[in-house]
Amino acid sequence: MKTALAFWFLLTLTGCGMSDDDELTQVRATDRVEKLVRDTAGALTPRPQLELIPVSVPPTACLDKSESLQKIVVSRAYWLRGVDRNQHMVVSRQVADYWKEQGFQVIAKNAQPDNPDLSGITEPDKFILALTWGSGDHIYLAATSPCVWPESYR
């Protein structure tokens, strides 16, 4: 769980300041992160069952110093259930291929055997994507929005 939380902090930090799109609302950002994860999972064989990681649901503060302190980032992370450990690297390659097919940038590939750690960024809207190994030999997909104004601010 420590690995997941540490990576979660990294996603929150890197999701900030990626776009000045004033039209991106919290609701639209939430829809987009859900779609990014679900579409990626839908491209995988075998198709995993998605299990929401509850800590990923509440919006978190935008940590980018160049952005308003009132802005937030929206994230979602899902465990990929039904993917055996011996399939982790196969799934990682499928995810990287799918992201590239979508025109996304794969910005980091770090992995120990059977423990994928892959991140990407969508174009042109700059959402952060990740496929990461967590404790218990499970992998999860996550997506984080650029900094947005919370709905309560509007």
mmCIF file of C-alpha atoms in Angstrom:
data_model
loop_
_atom_site.group_PDB
_atom_site.id
_atom_site.type_symbol
_atom_site.label_atom_id
_atom_site.label_comp_id
_atom_site.label_asym_id
_atom_site.label_seq_id
_atom_site.Cartn_x
_atom_site.Cartn_y
_atom_site.Cartn_z
ATOM 1 C CA MET A 1 0.000 0.000 0.000
ATOM 2 C CA LYS A 2 2.953 2.350 0.645
ATOM 3 C CA THR A 3 3.984 1.985 -2.994
ATOM 4 C CA ALA A 4 0.484 2.877 -4.145
ATOM 5 C CA LEU A 5 0.296 5.922 -1.876
ATOM 6 C CA ALA A 6 3.753 7.158 -2.855
ATOM 7 C CA PHE A 7 2.910 6.836 -6.516
ATOM 8 C CA TRP A 8 -0.437 8.476 -5.854
ATOM 9 C CA PHE A 9 1.361 11.534 -4.464
ATOM 10 C CA LEU A 10 3.543 11.627 -7.582
ATOM 11 C CA LEU A 11 0.483 11.512 -9.830
ATOM 12 C CA THR A 12 -1.127 14.342 -7.883
ATOM 13 C CA LEU A 13 1.999 16.453 -8.174
ATOM 14 C CA THR A 14 2.611 15.792 -11.850
ATOM 15 C CA GLY A 15 -1.007 16.334 -12.818
ATOM 16 C CA CYS A 16 -0.727 19.997 -11.952
ATOM 17 C CA GLY A 17 0.104 22.801 -14.283
ATOM 18 C CA MET A 18 -0.139 20.741 -17.411
ATOM 19 C CA SER A 19 -2.845 22.853 -19.042
ATOM 20 C CA ASP A 20 -4.408 26.278 -18.730
ATOM 21 C CA ASP A 21 -7.649 25.097 -20.297
ATOM 22 C CA ASP A 22 -10.243 27.210 -18.476
ATOM 23 C CA GLU A 23 -13.028 25.164 -20.053
ATOM 24 C CA LEU A 24 -12.011 21.973 -18.270
ATOM 25 C CA THR A 25 -14.379 21.590 -15.320
ATOM 26 C CA GLN A 26 -14.194 19.179 -12.424
ATOM 27 C CA VAL A 27 -17.089 17.195 -13.902
ATOM 28 C CA ARG A 28 -15.465 16.974 -17.336
ATOM 29 C CA ALA A 29 -12.112 16.060 -15.766
ATOM 30 C CA THR A 30 -13.794 13.277 -13.775
ATOM 31 C CA ASP A 31 -15.469 11.934 -16.911
ATOM 32 C CA ARG A 32 -12.156 12.052 -18.770
ATOM 33 C CA VAL A 33 -10.108 10.189 -16.128
ATOM 34 C CA GLU A 34 -12.793 7.493 -15.924
ATOM 35 C CA LYS A 35 -12.855 7.146 -19.715
ATOM 36 C CA LEU A 36 -9.065 6.987 -19.976
ATOM 37 C CA VAL A 37 -8.835 4.135 -17.477
ATOM 38 C CA ARG A 38 -11.820 2.221 -18.846
ATOM 39 C CA ASP A 39 -10.755 2.566 -22.479
ATOM 40 C CA THR A 40 -7.228 1.409 -21.649
ATOM 41 C CA ALA A 41 -8.524 -1.581 -19.675
ATOM 42 C CA GLY A 42 -10.892 -2.412 -22.539
ATOM 43 C CA ALA A 43 -7.940 -2.783 -24.900
ATOM 44 C CA LEU A 44 -6.281 -5.469 -22.758
ATOM 45 C CA THR A 45 -6.261 -9.228 -23.224
ATOM 46 C CA PRO A 46 -7.272 -10.849 -20.990
ATOM 47 C CA ARG A 47 -9.780 -8.140 -20.126
ATOM 48 C CA PRO A 48 -9.362 -7.296 -16.431
ATOM 49 C CA GLN A 49 -12.087 -6.543 -13.954
ATOM 50 C CA LEU A 50 -11.693 -2.991 -12.628
ATOM 51 C CA GLU A 51 -11.813 -2.484 -8.855
ATOM 52 C CA LEU A 52 -11.886 1.148 -7.756
ATOM 53 C CA ILE A 53 -9.193 2.197 -5.290
ATOM 54 C CA PRO A 54 -11.279 4.370 -2.930
ATOM 55 C CA VAL A 55 -8.432 6.689 -1.934
ATOM 56 C CA SER A 56 -8.323 7.874 -5.545
ATOM 57 C CA VAL A 57 -11.830 9.361 -5.528
ATOM 58 C CA PRO A 58 -11.588 12.594 -3.495
ATOM 59 C CA PRO A 59 -10.094 15.488 -5.459
ATOM 60 C CA THR A 60 -6.729 16.646 -4.158
ATOM 61 C CA ALA A 61 -5.009 19.998 -4.100
ATOM 62 C CA CYS A 62 -3.101 21.177 -7.122
ATOM 63 C CA LEU A 63 0.500 21.393 -5.974
ATOM 64 C CA ASP A 64 1.758 23.488 -8.880
ATOM 65 C CA LYS A 65 2.996 26.786 -7.446
ATOM 66 C CA SER A 66 2.092 28.586 -10.683
ATOM 67 C CA GLU A 67 -1.585 27.654 -10.253
ATOM 68 C CA SER A 68 -4.172 28.991 -7.822
ATOM 69 C CA LEU A 69 -4.095 27.317 -4.423
ATOM 70 C CA GLN A 70 -7.828 26.770 -4.835
ATOM 71 C CA LYS A 71 -7.454 24.499 -7.855
ATOM 72 C CA ILE A 72 -7.626 20.719 -7.601
ATOM 73 C CA VAL A 73 -6.725 17.627 -9.586
ATOM 74 C CA VAL A 74 -9.146 14.791 -10.251
ATOM 75 C CA SER A 75 -7.836 11.233 -10.269
ATOM 76 C CA ARG A 76 -9.057 7.693 -10.499
ATOM 77 C CA ALA A 77 -7.170 4.476 -9.922
ATOM 78 C CA TYR A 78 -8.371 0.920 -10.411
ATOM 79 C CA TRP A 79 -6.832 -2.413 -9.518
ATOM 80 C CA LEU A 80 -6.737 -4.705 -12.547
ATOM 81 C CA ARG A 81 -8.266 -7.885 -11.142
ATOM 82 C CA GLY A 82 -7.972 -11.142 -13.032
ATOM 83 C CA VAL A 83 -4.478 -10.409 -14.314
ATOM 84 C CA ASP A 84 -2.026 -13.037 -13.092
ATOM 85 C CA ARG A 85 1.438 -11.960 -12.036
ATOM 86 C CA ASN A 86 2.967 -13.794 -15.001
ATOM 87 C CA GLN A 87 0.897 -11.535 -17.301
ATOM 88 C CA HIS A 88 1.990 -8.199 -15.784
ATOM 89 C CA MET A 89 4.636 -7.421 -18.381
ATOM 90 C CA VAL A 90 2.400 -8.562 -21.248
ATOM 91 C CA VAL A 91 -0.280 -6.178 -19.993
ATOM 92 C CA SER A 92 2.325 -3.421 -19.634
ATOM 93 C CA ARG A 93 3.310 -3.810 -23.290
ATOM 94 C CA GLN A 94 -0.354 -3.809 -24.326
ATOM 95 C CA VAL A 95 -0.959 -0.602 -22.352
ATOM 96 C CA ALA A 96 2.080 1.124 -23.889
ATOM 97 C CA ASP A 97 0.995 0.056 -27.382
ATOM 98 C CA TYR A 98 -2.581 1.229 -26.799
ATOM 99 C CA TRP A 99 -1.466 4.615 -25.474
ATOM 100 C CA LYS A 100 0.827 5.101 -28.478
ATOM 101 C CA GLU A 101 -2.021 4.140 -30.847
ATOM 102 C CA GLN A 102 -4.124 6.864 -29.204
ATOM 103 C CA GLY A 103 -1.391 9.438 -29.830
ATOM 104 C CA PHE A 104 -0.391 9.641 -26.171
ATOM 105 C CA GLN A 105 3.232 9.949 -25.079
ATOM 106 C CA VAL A 106 4.743 7.123 -23.066
ATOM 107 C CA ILE A 107 7.054 9.131 -20.839
ATOM 108 C CA ALA A 108 8.489 6.523 -18.498
ATOM 109 C CA LYS A 109 9.021 2.786 -18.518
ATOM 110 C CA ASN A 110 10.657 1.413 -15.415
ATOM 111 C CA ALA A 111 10.152 -2.130 -14.353
ATOM 112 C CA GLN A 112 11.618 -4.948 -12.434
ATOM 113 C CA PRO A 113 10.714 -8.400 -13.702
ATOM 114 C CA ASP A 114 6.926 -8.836 -13.467
ATOM 115 C CA ASN A 115 6.490 -5.420 -11.794
ATOM 116 C CA PRO A 116 5.525 -2.846 -14.422
ATOM 117 C CA ASP A 117 5.808 0.884 -13.852
ATOM 118 C CA LEU A 118 4.630 2.800 -16.894
ATOM 119 C CA SER A 119 3.477 6.394 -17.248
ATOM 120 C CA GLY A 120 2.152 8.488 -20.052
ATOM 121 C CA ILE A 121 0.557 11.778 -20.937
ATOM 122 C CA THR A 122 -2.427 12.407 -23.175
ATOM 123 C CA GLU A 123 -2.284 14.805 -26.078
ATOM 124 C CA PRO A 124 -3.372 17.513 -26.338
ATOM 125 C CA ASP A 125 -5.101 17.745 -22.944
ATOM 126 C CA LYS A 126 -2.177 16.647 -20.740
ATOM 127 C CA PHE A 127 -3.799 14.112 -18.439
ATOM 128 C CA ILE A 128 -1.295 11.857 -16.647
ATOM 129 C CA LEU A 129 -1.647 8.074 -17.047
ATOM 130 C CA ALA A 130 -0.016 5.267 -15.108
ATOM 131 C CA LEU A 131 0.176 1.506 -14.929
ATOM 132 C CA THR A 132 1.862 0.558 -11.679
ATOM 133 C CA TRP A 133 2.663 -2.495 -9.626
ATOM 134 C CA GLY A 134 1.486 -2.462 -6.008
ATOM 135 C CA SER A 135 2.110 -4.599 -2.989
ATOM 136 C CA GLY A 136 0.552 -8.030 -3.118
ATOM 137 C CA ASP A 137 1.687 -8.487 -6.728
ATOM 138 C CA HIS A 138 -1.230 -6.544 -8.180
ATOM 139 C CA ILE A 139 -1.197 -3.851 -10.844
ATOM 140 C CA TYR A 140 -3.404 -0.819 -11.243
ATOM 141 C CA LEU A 141 -4.266 1.795 -13.850
ATOM 142 C CA ALA A 142 -4.606 5.441 -12.886
ATOM 143 C CA ALA A 143 -5.330 8.755 -14.559
ATOM 144 C CA THR A 144 -4.993 12.300 -13.189
ATOM 145 C CA SER A 145 -6.286 15.548 -14.628
ATOM 146 C CA PRO A 146 -4.477 18.825 -15.043
ATOM 147 C CA CYS A 147 -5.352 21.412 -12.386
ATOM 148 C CA VAL A 148 -9.004 22.489 -12.543
ATOM 149 C CA TRP A 149 -11.318 24.717 -10.570
ATOM 150 C CA PRO A 150 -13.523 22.735 -8.180
ATOM 151 C CA GLU A 151 -17.250 22.769 -8.904
ATOM 152 C CA SER A 152 -17.839 24.585 -5.605
ATOM 153 C CA TYR A 153 -15.766 27.500 -6.919
ATOM 154 C CA ARG A 154 -17.956 28.064 -9.976
#
